[in-house]
Amino acid sequence: MRASELAALVGGTLHGSDRSIQGVAPAHTAGPDQLAFATRGTPGAAGVLLARETAPDRTVVVVDDPRLAFAVALQTLFPSVHPPGVQPGAFVHPSAALGAGVAVYPGAYVGPGCILGDRVVIHPNAVLYPGVIVGPDTVVHAGAVLGADGFAYAAGPQGPVKMPQLGGLRVGARVEVGTNTCVDRGALADTVLADDCKLDDLVLVGHNCQLERAVLLAGQVGLAGSTQVGAGVIIGGQAGTTEHTEVGAGARIAAGAGLHKPVPPGATVMGRPARPAGEARRMWALVRRLPDLWSELKALRRRVEALEASV
Amino acid sequence: MRASELAALVGGTLHGSDRSIQGVAPAHTAGPDQLAFATRGTPGAAGVLLARETAPDRTVVVVDDPRLAFAVALQTLFPSVHPPGVQPGAFVHPSAALGAGVAVYPGAYVGPGCILGDRVVIHPNAVLYPGVIVGPDTVVHAGAVLGADGFAYAAGPQGPVKMPQLGGLRVGARVEVGTNTCVDRGALADTVLADDCKLDDLVLVGHNCQLERAVLLAGQVGLAGSTQVGAGVIIGGQAGTTEHTEVGAGARIAAGAGLHKPVPPGATVMGRPARPAGEARRMWALVRRLPDLWSELKALRRRVEALEASV
Amino acid sequence: MRASELAALVGGTLHGSDRSIQGVAPAHTAGPDQLAFATRGTPGAAGVLLARETAPDRTVVVVDDPRLAFAVALQTLFPSVHPPGVQPGAFVHPSAALGAGVAVYPGAYVGPGCILGDRVVIHPNAVLYPGVIVGPDTVVHAGAVLGADGFAYAAGPQGPVKMPQLGGLRVGARVEVGTNTCVDRGALADTVLADDCKLDDLVLVGHNCQLERAVLLAGQVGLAGSTQVGAGVIIGGQAGTTEHTEVGAGARIAAGAGLHKPVPPGATVMGRPARPAGEARRMWALVRRLPDLWSELKALRRRVEALEASV
């Protein structure tokens, strides 16, 4: 690809010579023919850089959103290729229905009645329990497990009695499920991951959770049963929810937060238990000032004692 | 199944017509022949509902414990069926001993010397390291790993020196192990999960932990080595313990709690570090009132200043 | 092995008869021919015990570091044996390069271009994505996934746009990776685990993390992308970092801690957000004393009121 082609691809403006792009590298190590990424130090406000930033003959493509342009450029330069078909060592139940171009890697298991849309990729050793429905262009990474039973027991006289998990799991299009992530099927109704949701590694999504479009769950997030997450929500790593929590569209949940009540749309919350970010930061600052509070109190007591002695 | 048969099964009382049950659905969508579940809006205090709640001809089975009755009814209506035997693509070491009706799914691995009780189910890609003993009617979900080495190293001059993990892992009857959950073998003695323990997905049970009967561990719980958990304890999601923690029978541990000292039997604790629930709630309330505390202190200082000026 | 041989192996001093060692057991159950471990109750300050501690004819090997000596003794008495070669049911891509004595268990997947050093062990159902490099004597436990894509998306007008993950993953010598642990490949540069790192189960190491020598990560730790961890750092279970966090060599991170800024070398930190251990303990103590603070404030106010009345 030439720099001019890149500029056309990402809707940017080319500055410098129209050189050929031979690869990609971090900005501080990129050679004269390698694509690099930078957001400053460019002639414009932001740019996707060609060649080392400090090179006198650098070639620059200036764009509005360099991160997005870089992603698009890399997808074009390094397309993801998966051999279509069921590879030896994979298990696909005869009753499963696979769309065009589906790739199932060795060791993966696709249970009875599963339906996989076009170009779905199932990486090695991922498991789809019976009846899971997966939309087109979705990627399930190695070791992920979709559609296992949710965690539900009734207290019985001889011990916990399992509540059969009879619902399904529907996963939308262009979803990405990280390695060893677990998404459980519903109890009666379905668990749902809408289009464009992205789940990092070791995430847990409990039964009957409903994730609307383009929700991002970072690593080790745990959503308890029936959590509802609005479109575009981003949840940081190791955060968790209690059952039936509602998270409004566009909310931002900080890493490690613990949610146990509704989060309004667009809110940013942090801490465990979670609070609005500003309030949480003020609380932490006040906790750090507790020694000052004691000092002030003692100083005031001394002044009161002095007054008492003088009256 | 007819409604009268259901009533007999769960020890309830039938009200309304003795209709046939054709399936199950959430209460708000159930049709006239579908079993639903409700705890209110019924003629009695609680009930398992047949047919839509608002239907004039509704059929109701009133029971003492509707959740338990619903679980029993669903288990009868939708029995869990697993084809007995070792399926192609599974690996079972010749020295392993399998009871009657054991089902081993494709991709599962059962190592040398393992002993599996009757009707044990090993889901796809679960792994049992050598010598793991599993009681009857236990279910191991996809990707779970039983009996791997615990995490133990001695500090040596050239780096950490592995402490060989020579103990075993004994799992009782009717245990359920969630997807991608990891239960490590013991260091010298055994790790033990007693009968009726239920572990959700992505749980970690370290070496030499001892779980008594009917312990419930929600998703992503982590028990450090040698944690002892009494019968009937329930631990919420993402909670964790430090090594050698003892949790008394019947205790309730809130989601996200961090335990580093003994929890008395029957206690409810929360927070990280964990405290008795009442104390933790009071502390959080007091932290939220820290701005008030500063205000009060400042107001008092102004009054002292006024007094000092007037004396 | 005789007790005298053990003493020579671990550089210790033999006290008592030179008996033969027939096995190993916890100190409180060890029989007269079994190796046990104790750090007190021995003639010297510390020791590796032979035979039951209370036996009149006990045999004791006194050493400087009994835990290290015990690890060395157990490794000699119970060497870890793995059948070399690729077992049936494993998948190793033809372009992968395997050193001498490599053992690949059933269900494991080794992708194109992977390079495995001598004596590497890949346990059942572990997955190595393309191009992962693993040093000699490293052990990858069941279900672990090395080299999957990191979690990176650019916000696009139609939803998240995947940032292709083009870096690699380099794992050093004598590393141990726990069950179902996930270590992602780099975005452009490589993710690196240096020699002697030890990762427990269900750990997440994000893209471009750099772990120097002998880092220990306990269960369920989550390192966000580009975390840098110095040599010899120990991170407790369920702790986490935000992106680009730097942890200095030799630091100790308590279980459950949340790191979002640099940790100096050798520091001990705890809490979420993490603080130096002493400061965190003082803060928690002060929070517990909040009721006292309110009481003191009220008492002082009463004294001020009395003064105001008397002036």
XYZ file of N, CA and C in Angstrom, chain C residues 114-262:
447
model
N 4.813 -21.320 16.485
C 5.221 -21.318 17.894
C 6.588 -21.981 18.025
N 7.357 -21.536 19.012
C 8.678 -22.113 19.287
C 8.711 -22.492 20.760
N 8.906 -23.798 21.020
C 8.900 -24.287 22.409
C 10.280 -24.825 22.755
N 10.861 -24.297 23.822
C 12.183 -24.733 24.258
C 12.165 -26.150 24.812
N 13.346 -26.626 25.132
C 13.479 -27.994 25.634
C 12.656 -28.194 26.911
N 12.093 -29.376 26.963
C 11.377 -29.845 28.158
C 10.151 -28.999 28.535
N 9.670 -28.199 27.634
C 8.421 -27.485 27.907
C 7.286 -28.499 28.056
N 6.385 -28.254 28.999
C 5.213 -29.110 29.196
C 3.950 -28.294 28.911
N 3.143 -28.793 28.001
C 1.855 -28.154 27.698
C 0.761 -29.122 28.157
N 0.055 -28.743 29.204
C -0.955 -29.629 29.782
C -2.222 -29.657 28.919
N -3.140 -30.570 29.262
C -4.318 -30.759 28.404
C -5.097 -29.463 28.175
N -5.487 -29.288 26.921
C -6.411 -28.217 26.542
C -5.846 -26.814 26.702
N -4.560 -26.684 26.963
C -3.940 -25.362 26.881
C -3.832 -24.960 25.416
N -3.809 -23.655 25.161
C -3.811 -23.145 23.784
C -2.701 -22.114 23.615
N -1.891 -22.311 22.608
C -0.896 -21.306 22.223
C -1.268 -20.769 20.851
N -1.622 -19.483 20.808
C -1.923 -18.827 19.539
C -0.651 -18.747 18.685
N -0.801 -18.381 17.421
C 0.356 -18.391 16.515
C 1.533 -17.558 17.021
N 2.704 -18.101 16.849
C 3.928 -17.343 17.046
C 4.391 -17.172 18.475
N 3.764 -17.835 19.413
C 4.186 -17.690 20.808
C 5.527 -18.407 21.012
N 6.429 -17.755 21.737
C 7.752 -18.306 22.012
C 7.843 -18.637 23.500
N 8.217 -19.882 23.805
C 8.237 -20.346 25.191
C 9.611 -20.915 25.498
N 10.223 -20.434 26.582
C 11.566 -20.860 26.954
C 11.590 -22.243 27.581
N 12.792 -22.794 27.760
C 12.928 -24.162 28.255
C 12.398 -24.327 29.673
N 11.934 -25.544 29.956
C 11.486 -25.940 31.290
C 10.266 -25.164 31.777
N 9.598 -24.503 30.870
C 8.366 -23.800 31.246
C 7.197 -24.783 31.208
N 6.254 -24.588 32.134
C 5.079 -25.446 32.247
C 3.829 -24.602 32.032
N 2.994 -25.028 31.110
C 1.715 -24.345 30.855
C 0.602 -25.295 31.285
N -0.158 -24.897 32.292
C -1.173 -25.795 32.843
C -2.447 -25.807 32.000
N -3.302 -26.736 32.364
C -4.502 -27.025 31.581
C -5.359 -25.780 31.377
N -5.809 -25.605 30.161
C -6.762 -24.551 29.860
C -6.174 -23.157 29.763
N -4.882 -23.007 30.050
C -4.264 -21.685 29.901
C -4.225 -21.308 28.431
N -4.302 -20.013 28.159
C -4.299 -19.525 26.783
C -3.217 -18.459 26.650
N -2.257 -18.725 25.792
C -1.153 -17.791 25.591
C -1.235 -17.167 24.201
N -1.137 -15.850 24.158
C -0.967 -15.180 22.876
C -2.236 -14.811 22.143
N -3.366 -14.806 22.827
C -4.592 -14.330 22.176
C -4.531 -12.814 22.031
N -5.480 -12.280 21.286
C -5.506 -10.839 21.054
C -5.707 -10.074 22.353
N -4.999 -8.964 22.485
C -5.310 -8.028 23.548
C -6.638 -7.340 23.280
N -7.085 -6.593 24.271
C -8.417 -5.968 24.230
C -8.244 -4.512 23.817
N -8.494 -4.214 22.556
C -8.248 -2.857 22.067
C -9.182 -2.553 20.916
N -9.918 -1.492 21.073
C -10.877 -1.062 20.058
C -10.816 0.455 19.948
N -11.000 0.939 18.738
C -11.180 2.369 18.530
C -12.672 2.640 18.403
N -13.100 3.768 18.939
C -14.509 4.134 18.836
C -14.801 4.578 17.414
N -15.677 3.875 16.739
C -16.040 4.225 15.377
C -17.488 4.659 15.299
N -17.873 5.217 14.171
C -19.258 5.719 14.066
C -20.304 4.611 14.163
N -19.953 3.381 13.723
C -20.927 2.279 13.812
C -20.666 1.360 14.997
N -19.727 1.703 15.843
C -19.409 0.843 16.975
C -17.915 0.659 17.103
N -17.493 -0.172 18.067
C -16.053 -0.350 18.298
C -15.395 -0.995 17.082
N -14.213 -0.483 16.713
C -13.437 -1.025 15.599
C -12.195 -1.688 16.190
N -12.043 -2.976 15.874
C -10.950 -3.728 16.472
C -9.591 -3.212 16.017
N -8.712 -3.017 16.992
C -7.323 -2.708 16.687
C -6.583 -4.037 16.544
N -6.154 -4.387 15.329
C -5.464 -5.674 15.173
C -4.276 -5.780 16.132
N -4.094 -6.965 16.683
C -3.043 -7.195 17.670
C -1.922 -7.952 16.970
N -0.872 -7.217 16.625
C 0.165 -7.731 15.732
C 1.449 -8.085 16.460
N 1.534 -7.783 17.740
C 2.735 -8.131 18.499
C 2.736 -9.605 18.861
N 3.779 -10.016 19.541
C 3.912 -11.416 19.918
C 3.878 -11.598 21.422
N 4.214 -12.801 21.836
C 4.321 -13.125 23.256
C 5.573 -13.959 23.432
N 6.455 -13.465 24.299
C 7.671 -14.209 24.613
C 7.670 -14.586 26.087
N 7.767 -15.884 26.322
C 7.755 -16.426 27.683
C 9.125 -17.034 27.943
N 9.708 -16.711 29.083
C 11.068 -17.142 29.383
C 11.165 -18.584 29.860
N 12.294 -18.887 30.475
C 12.582 -20.225 30.965
C 12.025 -20.407 32.374
N 11.661 -21.636 32.671
C 11.200 -22.015 34.022
C 9.980 -21.202 34.472
N 9.226 -20.706 33.541
C 7.978 -20.026 33.883
C 6.919 -21.090 34.140
N 5.984 -20.818 35.058
C 4.841 -21.716 35.243
C 3.573 -20.882 35.078
N 2.698 -21.355 34.228
C 1.448 -20.644 33.939
C 0.293 -21.498 34.447
N -0.517 -20.947 35.339
C -1.576 -21.704 35.999
C -2.764 -22.014 35.102
N -3.651 -22.842 35.618
C -4.803 -23.293 34.846
C -5.715 -22.125 34.492
N -6.147 -22.151 33.227
C -7.101 -21.171 32.702
C -6.609 -19.730 32.795
N -5.321 -19.563 32.975
C -4.730 -18.222 32.953
C -4.581 -17.758 31.508
N -4.717 -16.444 31.294
C -4.693 -15.865 29.958
C -3.598 -14.814 29.864
N -2.683 -14.978 28.938
C -1.637 -13.987 28.686
C -1.755 -13.564 27.229
N -2.077 -12.295 27.024
C -2.340 -11.816 25.660
C -1.061 -11.430 24.938
N -1.090 -11.503 23.614
C 0.015 -11.040 22.778
C 0.036 -9.512 22.782
N 1.099 -8.931 22.260
C 1.211 -7.479 22.223
C 0.426 -6.863 21.088
N 0.251 -5.552 21.160
C -0.434 -4.833 20.088
C 0.508 -4.678 18.891
N 1.652 -4.051 19.120
C 2.677 -3.950 18.070
C 3.975 -4.602 18.551
N 4.437 -4.180 19.723
C 5.588 -4.830 20.345
C 5.096 -6.107 21.034
N 5.988 -6.799 21.723
C 5.638 -8.080 22.339
C 5.247 -7.927 23.807
N 4.401 -8.815 24.266
C 4.233 -9.062 25.691
C 5.383 -9.971 26.132
N 5.903 -9.725 27.336
C 7.078 -10.486 27.774
C 6.914 -10.963 29.218
N 7.090 -12.264 29.412
C 7.234 -12.830 30.757
C 8.668 -13.343 30.853
N 9.477 -12.725 31.692
C 10.881 -13.121 31.789
C 11.024 -14.448 32.551
N 12.238 -14.928 32.633
C 12.505 -16.218 33.278
C 11.959 -16.256 34.704
N 11.540 -17.451 35.091
C 11.174 -17.756 36.477
C 9.912 -17.059 36.969
N 9.171 -16.439 36.071
C 7.872 -15.901 36.510
C 6.929 -17.063 36.804
N 6.071 -16.878 37.802
C 5.118 -17.916 38.197
C 3.739 -17.287 38.280
N 2.828 -17.810 37.484
C 1.464 -17.281 37.454
C 0.511 -18.356 37.956
N -0.306 -17.990 38.891
C -1.310 -18.892 39.452
C -2.484 -19.041 38.466
N -3.550 -19.641 38.910
C -4.712 -19.901 38.068
C -5.518 -18.626 37.814
N -6.168 -18.581 36.658
C -7.160 -17.555 36.331
C -6.601 -16.139 36.360
N -5.304 -16.044 36.097
C -4.647 -14.743 36.027
C -4.827 -14.177 34.618
N -4.890 -12.857 34.531
C -4.972 -12.188 33.241
C -3.796 -11.239 33.101
N -3.017 -11.412 32.049
C -1.930 -10.490 31.725
C -2.258 -9.877 30.367
N -2.515 -8.588 30.366
C -2.951 -7.904 29.152
C -1.822 -7.657 28.167
N -2.178 -7.126 27.029
C -1.189 -6.939 25.957
C -0.097 -5.953 26.356
N 1.122 -6.296 25.917
C 2.295 -5.448 26.114
C 2.758 -5.337 27.556
N 2.233 -6.155 28.436
C 2.809 -6.194 29.779
C 4.244 -6.693 29.699
N 5.064 -6.189 30.608
C 6.465 -6.601 30.689
C 6.716 -7.060 32.115
N 6.932 -8.356 32.289
C 7.242 -8.877 33.621
C 8.713 -9.270 33.651
N 9.451 -8.658 34.545
C 10.864 -9.019 34.678
C 10.988 -10.329 35.462
N 12.201 -10.698 35.818
C 12.457 -12.028 36.363
C 11.678 -12.294 37.659
N 11.244 -13.550 37.784
C 10.773 -14.085 39.053
C 9.627 -13.292 39.663
N 8.737 -12.833 38.844
C 7.515 -12.189 39.336
C 6.508 -13.282 39.693
N 5.843 -13.137 40.840
C 4.814 -14.093 41.263
C 3.453 -13.404 41.243
N 2.535 -13.967 40.477
C 1.168 -13.438 40.424
C 0.222 -14.486 40.984
N -0.417 -14.180 42.094
C -1.353 -15.129 42.701
C -2.671 -15.155 41.923
N -3.564 -16.031 42.336
C -4.764 -16.329 41.578
C -5.624 -15.116 41.285
N -6.137 -15.074 40.050
C -7.113 -14.070 39.638
C -6.565 -12.652 39.594
N -5.240 -12.511 39.648
C -4.669 -11.186 39.427
C -4.964 -10.759 37.995
N -5.191 -9.469 37.813
C -5.425 -8.925 36.483
C -4.504 -7.746 36.208
N -3.619 -7.908 35.230
C -2.731 -6.813 34.842
C -3.246 -6.215 33.540
N -3.655 -4.954 33.605
C -4.130 -4.282 32.396
C -2.960 -4.044 31.445
N -3.286 -3.686 30.229
C -2.292 -3.545 29.175
C -1.125 -2.665 29.574
N 0.070 -3.057 29.127
C 1.295 -2.277 29.299
C 1.697 -2.095 30.755
N 1.216 -2.935 31.648
C 1.730 -2.918 33.017
C 3.179 -3.396 33.003
N 4.032 -2.703 33.760
C 5.438 -3.097 33.863
C 5.719 -3.538 35.285
N 6.252 -4.742 35.427
C 6.466 -5.309 36.758
C 7.933 -5.683 36.897
N 8.583 -5.116 37.922
C 10.002 -5.354 38.135
C 10.289 -6.727 38.711
N 11.555 -7.079 38.729
C 11.979 -8.411 39.156
C 11.564 -8.684 40.597
N 11.133 -9.905 40.832
C 10.869 -10.361 42.183
C 9.616 -9.818 42.832
N 8.805 -9.119 42.093
C 7.563 -8.587 42.657
C 6.609 -9.739 42.971
N 5.874 -9.625 44.075
C 4.834 -10.586 44.427
C 3.513 -9.834 44.494
N 2.536 -10.315 43.733
C 1.216 -9.666 43.702
C 0.183 -10.656 44.215
N -0.561 -10.253 45.249
C -1.540 -11.121 45.889
C -2.786 -11.322 45.056
N -3.556 -12.303 45.413
C -4.718 -12.718 44.650
C -5.722 -11.596 44.442
N -6.312 -11.584 43.246
C -7.392 -10.658 42.898
C -6.959 -9.200 42.836
N -5.668 -8.931 42.966
C -5.211 -7.557 42.773
C -5.277 -7.214 41.291
N -5.299 -5.914 40.994
C -5.389 -5.501 39.602
C -4.642 -4.202 39.375
N -4.357 -3.945 38.121
C -3.700 -2.697 37.753
C -4.483 -2.023 36.634
N -4.284 -0.706 36.516
C -4.779 -0.020 35.331
C -3.639 0.060 34.312
N -3.983 0.466 33.092
C -2.999 0.424 32.013
C -1.764 1.254 32.340
N -0.610 0.746 31.902
C 0.668 1.449 31.983
C 1.183 1.604 33.416
N 0.606 0.895 34.372
C 1.127 0.974 35.738
C 2.532 0.387 35.804
N 3.399 1.032 36.591
C 4.757 0.519 36.795
C 4.908 0.065 38.242
N 5.374 -1.150 38.412
C 5.583 -1.703 39.752
C 7.079 -1.984 39.896
N 7.716 -1.308 40.857
C 9.163 -1.419 41.007
C 9.604 -2.770 41.534
N 10.851 -3.116 41.243
C 11.396 -4.424 41.613
C 11.228 -4.680 43.106
N 10.871 -5.893 43.427
C 10.796 -6.308 44.821
C 9.582 -5.808 45.575
N 8.686 -5.112 44.919
C 7.498 -4.609 45.617
C 6.583 -5.771 46.008
N 5.805 -5.548 47.047
C 4.809 -6.504 47.501
C 3.441 -5.849 47.390
N 2.533 -6.503 46.655
C 1.188 -5.962 46.444
C 0.214 -6.893 47.154
N -0.548 -6.349 48.086
C -1.461 -7.188 48.865
C -2.602 -7.712 48.006
N -3.184 -8.808 48.439
C -4.353 -9.369 47.767
C -5.440 -8.306 47.655
N -6.062 -8.254 46.495
C -7.195 -7.368 46.308
C -6.838 -5.917 46.054
N -5.556 -5.582 46.048
C -5.169 -4.187 45.839
C -5.484 -3.752 44.417
N -5.715 -2.451 44.263
C -5.961 -1.883 42.939
C -4.940 -0.798 42.661
N -4.063 -1.040 41.704
C -2.964 -0.106 41.426
C -3.326 0.788 40.255
N -3.154 2.088 40.460
C -3.384 2.998 39.332
C -2.274 4.024 39.211
N -1.259 3.913 40.045
C -0.075 4.767 39.848
C 1.170 3.992 40.224
N 2.361 4.531 39.920
C 3.582 3.738 40.099
C 3.794 3.306 41.546
